[in-house]
Coordinates of C-alpha atoms in Angstrom, one line a residue:
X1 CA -34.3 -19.7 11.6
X2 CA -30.2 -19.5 11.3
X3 CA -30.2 -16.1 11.8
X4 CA -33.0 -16.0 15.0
X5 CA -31.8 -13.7 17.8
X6 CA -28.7 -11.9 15.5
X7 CA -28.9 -8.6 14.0
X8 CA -28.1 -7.8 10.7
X9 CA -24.9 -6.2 10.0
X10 CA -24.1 -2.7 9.0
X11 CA -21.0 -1.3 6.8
X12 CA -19.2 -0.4 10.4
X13 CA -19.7 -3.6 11.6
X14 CA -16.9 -4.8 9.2
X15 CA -14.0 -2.6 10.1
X16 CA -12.6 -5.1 13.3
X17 CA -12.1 -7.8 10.6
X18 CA -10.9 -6.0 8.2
X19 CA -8.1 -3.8 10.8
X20 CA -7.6 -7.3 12.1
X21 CA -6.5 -8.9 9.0
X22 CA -4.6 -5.4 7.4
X23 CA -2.6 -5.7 10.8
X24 CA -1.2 -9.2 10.5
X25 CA -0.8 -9.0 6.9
X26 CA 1.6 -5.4 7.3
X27 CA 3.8 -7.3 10.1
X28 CA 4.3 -10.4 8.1
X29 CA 5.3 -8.5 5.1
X30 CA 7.0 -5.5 6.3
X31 CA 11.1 -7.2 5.5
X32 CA 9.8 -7.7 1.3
X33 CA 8.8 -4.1 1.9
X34 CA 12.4 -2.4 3.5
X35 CA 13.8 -4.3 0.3
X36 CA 11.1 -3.2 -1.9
X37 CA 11.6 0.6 -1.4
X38 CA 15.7 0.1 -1.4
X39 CA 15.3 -1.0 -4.5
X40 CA 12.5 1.4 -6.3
X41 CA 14.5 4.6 -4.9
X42 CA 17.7 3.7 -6.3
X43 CA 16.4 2.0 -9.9
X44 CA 19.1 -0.9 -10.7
X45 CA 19.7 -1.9 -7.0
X46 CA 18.7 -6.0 -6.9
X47 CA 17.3 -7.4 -4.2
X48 CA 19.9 -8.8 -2.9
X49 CA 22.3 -6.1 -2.9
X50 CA 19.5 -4.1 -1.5
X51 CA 19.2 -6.6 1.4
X52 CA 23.2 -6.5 2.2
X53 CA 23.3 -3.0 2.4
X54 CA 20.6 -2.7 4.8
X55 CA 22.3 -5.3 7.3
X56 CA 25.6 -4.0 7.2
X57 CA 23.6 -0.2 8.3
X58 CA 21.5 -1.6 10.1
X59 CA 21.5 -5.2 11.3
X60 CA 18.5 -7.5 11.7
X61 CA 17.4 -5.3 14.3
X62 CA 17.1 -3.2 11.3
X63 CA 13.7 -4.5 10.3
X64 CA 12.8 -3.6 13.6
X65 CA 13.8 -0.1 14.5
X66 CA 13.9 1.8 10.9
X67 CA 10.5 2.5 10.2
X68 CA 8.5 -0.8 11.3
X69 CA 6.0 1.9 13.1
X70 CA 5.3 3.9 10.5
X71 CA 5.3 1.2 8.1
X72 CA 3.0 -1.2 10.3
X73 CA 0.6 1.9 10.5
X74 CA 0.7 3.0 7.3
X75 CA -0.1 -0.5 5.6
X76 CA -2.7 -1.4 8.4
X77 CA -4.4 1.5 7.3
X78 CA -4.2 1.7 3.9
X79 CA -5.4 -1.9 3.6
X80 CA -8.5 -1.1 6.4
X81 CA -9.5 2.1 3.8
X82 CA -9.3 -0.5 0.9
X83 CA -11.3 -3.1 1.9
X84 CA -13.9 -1.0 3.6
X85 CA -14.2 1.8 0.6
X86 CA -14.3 -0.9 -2.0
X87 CA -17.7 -2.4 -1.1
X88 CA -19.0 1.6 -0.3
X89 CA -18.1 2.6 -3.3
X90 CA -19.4 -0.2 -5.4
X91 CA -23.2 0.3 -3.6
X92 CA -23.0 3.8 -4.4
X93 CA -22.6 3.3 -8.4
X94 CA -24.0 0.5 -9.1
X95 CA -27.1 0.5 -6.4
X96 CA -26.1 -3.1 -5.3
X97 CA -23.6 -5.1 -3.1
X98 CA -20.3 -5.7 -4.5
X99 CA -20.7 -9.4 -3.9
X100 CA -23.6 -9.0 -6.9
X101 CA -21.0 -6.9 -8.9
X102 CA -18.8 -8.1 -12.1
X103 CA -14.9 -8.0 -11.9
X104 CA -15.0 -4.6 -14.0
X105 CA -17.2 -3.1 -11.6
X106 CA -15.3 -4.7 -8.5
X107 CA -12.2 -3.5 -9.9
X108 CA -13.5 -0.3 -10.8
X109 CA -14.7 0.6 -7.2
X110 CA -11.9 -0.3 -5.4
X111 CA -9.0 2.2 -7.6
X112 CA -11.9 5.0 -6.9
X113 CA -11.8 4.1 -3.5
X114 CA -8.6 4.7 -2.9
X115 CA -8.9 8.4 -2.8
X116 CA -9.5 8.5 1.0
X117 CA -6.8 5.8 1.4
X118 CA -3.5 8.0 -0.2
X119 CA -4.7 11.1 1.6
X120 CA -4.4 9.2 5.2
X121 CA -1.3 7.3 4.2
X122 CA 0.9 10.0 2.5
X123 CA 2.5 11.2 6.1
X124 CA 3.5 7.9 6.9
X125 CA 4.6 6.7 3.7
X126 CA 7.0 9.8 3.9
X127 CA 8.2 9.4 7.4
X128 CA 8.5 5.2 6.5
X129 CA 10.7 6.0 3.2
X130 CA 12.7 8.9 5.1
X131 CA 13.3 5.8 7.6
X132 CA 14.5 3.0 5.6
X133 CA 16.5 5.3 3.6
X134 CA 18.6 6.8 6.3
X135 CA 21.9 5.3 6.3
X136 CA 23.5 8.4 7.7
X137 CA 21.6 7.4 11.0
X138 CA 20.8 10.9 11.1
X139 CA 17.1 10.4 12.7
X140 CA 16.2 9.1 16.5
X141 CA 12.9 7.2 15.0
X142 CA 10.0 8.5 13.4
X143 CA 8.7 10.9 15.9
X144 CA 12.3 12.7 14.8
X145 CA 11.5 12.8 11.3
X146 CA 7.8 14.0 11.4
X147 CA 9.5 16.4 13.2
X148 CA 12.2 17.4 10.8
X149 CA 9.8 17.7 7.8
X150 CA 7.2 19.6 9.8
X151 CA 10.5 22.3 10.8
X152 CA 11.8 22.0 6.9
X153 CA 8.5 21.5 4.6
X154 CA 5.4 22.3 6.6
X155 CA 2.4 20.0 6.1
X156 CA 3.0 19.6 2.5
X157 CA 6.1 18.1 3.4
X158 CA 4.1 15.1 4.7
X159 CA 2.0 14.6 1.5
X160 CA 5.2 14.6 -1.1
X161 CA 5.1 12.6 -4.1
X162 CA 1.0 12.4 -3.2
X163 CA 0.7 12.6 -7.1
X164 CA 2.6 8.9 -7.8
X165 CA 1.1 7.3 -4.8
X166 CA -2.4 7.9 -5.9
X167 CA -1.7 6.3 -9.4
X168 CA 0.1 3.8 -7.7
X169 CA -2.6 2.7 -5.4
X170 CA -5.3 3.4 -8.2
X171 CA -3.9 0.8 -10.3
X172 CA -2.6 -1.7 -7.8
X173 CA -6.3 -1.9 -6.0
X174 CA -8.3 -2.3 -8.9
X175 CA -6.0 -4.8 -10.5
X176 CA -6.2 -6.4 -7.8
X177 CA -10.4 -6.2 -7.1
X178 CA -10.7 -6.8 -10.6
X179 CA -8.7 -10.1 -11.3
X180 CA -9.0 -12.0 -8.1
X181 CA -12.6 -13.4 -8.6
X182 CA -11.4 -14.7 -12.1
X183 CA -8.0 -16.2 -10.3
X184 CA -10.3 -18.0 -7.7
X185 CA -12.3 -19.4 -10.6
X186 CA -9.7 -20.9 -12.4
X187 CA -8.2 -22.5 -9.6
X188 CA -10.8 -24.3 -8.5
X189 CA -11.1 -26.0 -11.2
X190 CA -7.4 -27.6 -10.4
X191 CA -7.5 -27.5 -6.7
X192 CA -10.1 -28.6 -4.5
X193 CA -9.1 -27.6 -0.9
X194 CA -10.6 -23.7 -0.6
X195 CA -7.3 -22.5 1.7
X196 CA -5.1 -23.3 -1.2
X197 CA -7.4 -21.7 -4.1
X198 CA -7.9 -18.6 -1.6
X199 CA -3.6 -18.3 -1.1
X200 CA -2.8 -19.2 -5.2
X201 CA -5.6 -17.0 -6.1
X202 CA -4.7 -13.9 -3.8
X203 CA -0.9 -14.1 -4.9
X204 CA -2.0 -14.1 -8.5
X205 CA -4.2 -11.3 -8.1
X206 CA -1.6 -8.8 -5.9
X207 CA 1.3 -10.1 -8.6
X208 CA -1.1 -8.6 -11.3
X209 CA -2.0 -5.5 -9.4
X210 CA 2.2 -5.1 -9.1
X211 CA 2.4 -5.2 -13.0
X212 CA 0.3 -2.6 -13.4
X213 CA 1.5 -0.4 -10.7
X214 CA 5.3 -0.9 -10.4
X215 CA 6.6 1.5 -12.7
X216 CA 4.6 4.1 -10.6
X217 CA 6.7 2.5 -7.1
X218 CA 9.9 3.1 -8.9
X219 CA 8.7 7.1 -10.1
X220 CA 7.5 8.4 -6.5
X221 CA 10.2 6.6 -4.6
X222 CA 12.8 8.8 -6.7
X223 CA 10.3 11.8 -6.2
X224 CA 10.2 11.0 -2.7
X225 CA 13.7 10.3 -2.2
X226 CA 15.1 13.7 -3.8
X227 CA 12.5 15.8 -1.8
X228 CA 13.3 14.1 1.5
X229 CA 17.3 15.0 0.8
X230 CA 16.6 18.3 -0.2
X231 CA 15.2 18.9 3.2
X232 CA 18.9 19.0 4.3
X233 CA 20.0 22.0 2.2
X234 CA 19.1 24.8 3.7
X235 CA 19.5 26.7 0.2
X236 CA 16.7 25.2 -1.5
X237 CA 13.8 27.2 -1.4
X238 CA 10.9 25.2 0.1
X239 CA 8.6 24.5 -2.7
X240 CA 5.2 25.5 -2.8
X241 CA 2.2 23.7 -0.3
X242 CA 0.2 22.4 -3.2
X243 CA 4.0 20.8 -5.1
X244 CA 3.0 17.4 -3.7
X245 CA -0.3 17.2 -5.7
X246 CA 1.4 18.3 -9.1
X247 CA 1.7 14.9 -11.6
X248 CA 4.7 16.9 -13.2
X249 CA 7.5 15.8 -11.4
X250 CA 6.1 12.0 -11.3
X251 CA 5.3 11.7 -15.0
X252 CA 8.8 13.8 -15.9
X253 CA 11.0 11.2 -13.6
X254 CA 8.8 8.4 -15.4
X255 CA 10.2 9.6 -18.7
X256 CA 13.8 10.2 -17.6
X257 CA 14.1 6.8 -16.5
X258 CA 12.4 5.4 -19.5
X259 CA 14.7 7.4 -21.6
X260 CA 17.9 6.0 -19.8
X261 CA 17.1 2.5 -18.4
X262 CA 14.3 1.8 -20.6
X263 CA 11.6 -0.9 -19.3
X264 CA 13.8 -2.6 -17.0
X265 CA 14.4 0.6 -14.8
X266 CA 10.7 1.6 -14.9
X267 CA 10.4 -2.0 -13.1
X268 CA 13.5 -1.7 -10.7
X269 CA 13.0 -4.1 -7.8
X270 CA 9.7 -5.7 -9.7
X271 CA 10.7 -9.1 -8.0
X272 CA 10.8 -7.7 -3.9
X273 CA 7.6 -5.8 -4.7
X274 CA 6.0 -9.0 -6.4
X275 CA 6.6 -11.1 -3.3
X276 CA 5.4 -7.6 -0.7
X277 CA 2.2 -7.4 -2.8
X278 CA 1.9 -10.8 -4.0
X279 CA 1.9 -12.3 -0.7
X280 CA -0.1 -9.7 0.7
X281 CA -2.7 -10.1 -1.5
X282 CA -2.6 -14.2 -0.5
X283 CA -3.1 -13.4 2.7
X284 CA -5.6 -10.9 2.8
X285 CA -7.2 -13.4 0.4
X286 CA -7.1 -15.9 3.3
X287 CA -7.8 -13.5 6.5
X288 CA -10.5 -11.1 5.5
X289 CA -13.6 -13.5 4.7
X290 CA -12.4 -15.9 7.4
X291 CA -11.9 -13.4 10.1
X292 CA -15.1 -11.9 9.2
X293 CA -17.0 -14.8 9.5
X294 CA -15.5 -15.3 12.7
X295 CA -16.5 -11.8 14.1
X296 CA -20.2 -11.9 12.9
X297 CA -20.2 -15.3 14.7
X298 CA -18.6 -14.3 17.6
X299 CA -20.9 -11.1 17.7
X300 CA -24.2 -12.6 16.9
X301 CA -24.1 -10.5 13.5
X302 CA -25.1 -11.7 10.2

């Protein structure tokens, strides 16, 4: 029998794969992201403004020393959380593996899955953002800055603007769950070579998951962004520990936008975040089955 002498596999047994793949895919991507959030916290910034600005702070070293940590950690494990929750979740509503499921039910599972995910990626995201947004040079690295908002904001400091992020990552991992099946299908009906259907398909899918989810990018990154500066005036009151989980401030900087940019400031730096999610979602399409297939072998599991 193939599977003679192997044991079968249990949910745990795919976290190395999936960390594996999350890590190399937050690396590769991290420059689209420092342009990404340049442009999303200051709506009508292009990219490539964005990226001159940041070389003349920072340099190339830039991409190295502002918030690469924090940003590598932060994206490692908030695609780990995804990809493990996802198939969890999608056992516990539906009483059967998500490789049985539909792309409703796939995409469903992974946005509720994501729960989990914000809560363990909120410090980081604000410690990344407080990073990449320092032109002043004011912070050492990001040991410096958990430990300014920690002095300034307490712990709810840490979990600002937790309201956008969860609607962001709600609609960016279901989009993404619930389209890429469909993507795969129709490309491989035009290409034949699985590599290519897996990259096409995965870009397609994380692009999609960006339309739904940009506008809520450019509204916590202006959240974020105004909290983190108020940290600096000592004669602002610090704001209440449960302000970071009130939608108010997200939805009311949605609408202020809306009403003075219209559409095209609600999507502010669409194109970066296109080619950050995009091509992360083309190579988590190519890394995660492969590399665990390559585990289970390696580890006798199947």
């Amino acid at each position: 029998m193939a599977n003679a002498g192997k044991r079968k596999a249990n949910q745990f047994d795919t976290l190395p794969p999936i960390c594996g793949g999350a890590f190399i895919t937050s690396i590769v991507m991290y420059p689209a992201d420092v342009v990404r959030a340049i442009c999303m916290s200051n709506p009508g910034t292009g990219a490539g403004a964005a990226l001159k600005g940041f070389l003349d702070a920072h340099g190339v070293m830039g991409f190295v020393k502002q918030g690469l940590v924090a940003e590598v950690t932060r994206a490692s494990i908030s695609r780990a959380v995804k990809f493990f929750m996802q198939p969890i979740v999608h056992k516990a509503i539906y009483g059967k593996p998500e490789t049985q499921g539909t792309p409703v039910s796939k995409g469903l599972s992974g946005a509720l899955g994501t729960f989990p995910e914000v809560i363990a990626i909120s410090p980081l995201e604000n410690i990344k953002l407080a990073a990449q947004l320092d032109k002043e040079g004011r912070f050492k690295g990001s040991a410096d800055i958990a430990k300014h908002i920690w002095k300034t904001r307490g712990f709810g400091g840490f979990m600002t603007g937790f309201a956008g992020m969860q609607v962001r990552q709600f609609l960016w991992t279901g989009g993404f769950f619930l389209t890429l099946d469909s993507y795969k299908s129709g490309v491989s009906s035009v290409v034949s070579n699985k590599l290519a259907q897996d990259v096409i398909a995965g870009f397609a899918a994380g692009a999609t998951g960006t339309a739904f989810n940009c506008w809520t990018d450019v509204c916590r990154s202006v959240v974020q962004k105004k909290a983190l500066a108020e940290t600096f005036d000592a004669s602002i009151p610090r704001p209440s520990a449960f302000e970071p989980y009130n939608p108010g401030p997200f939805f009311a900087t949605a609408g202020e936008i809306f009403s003075t940019r219209g559409m095209t400031g609600l999507y502010s730096g669409v194109g970066p975040k296109m080619v950050h999610l995009g091509g992360s979602g083309a190579i988590l399409a190519v890394l995660m089955p492969r590399f665990k297939t390559m585990y289970f072998d390696m580890m006798g599991i199947y």
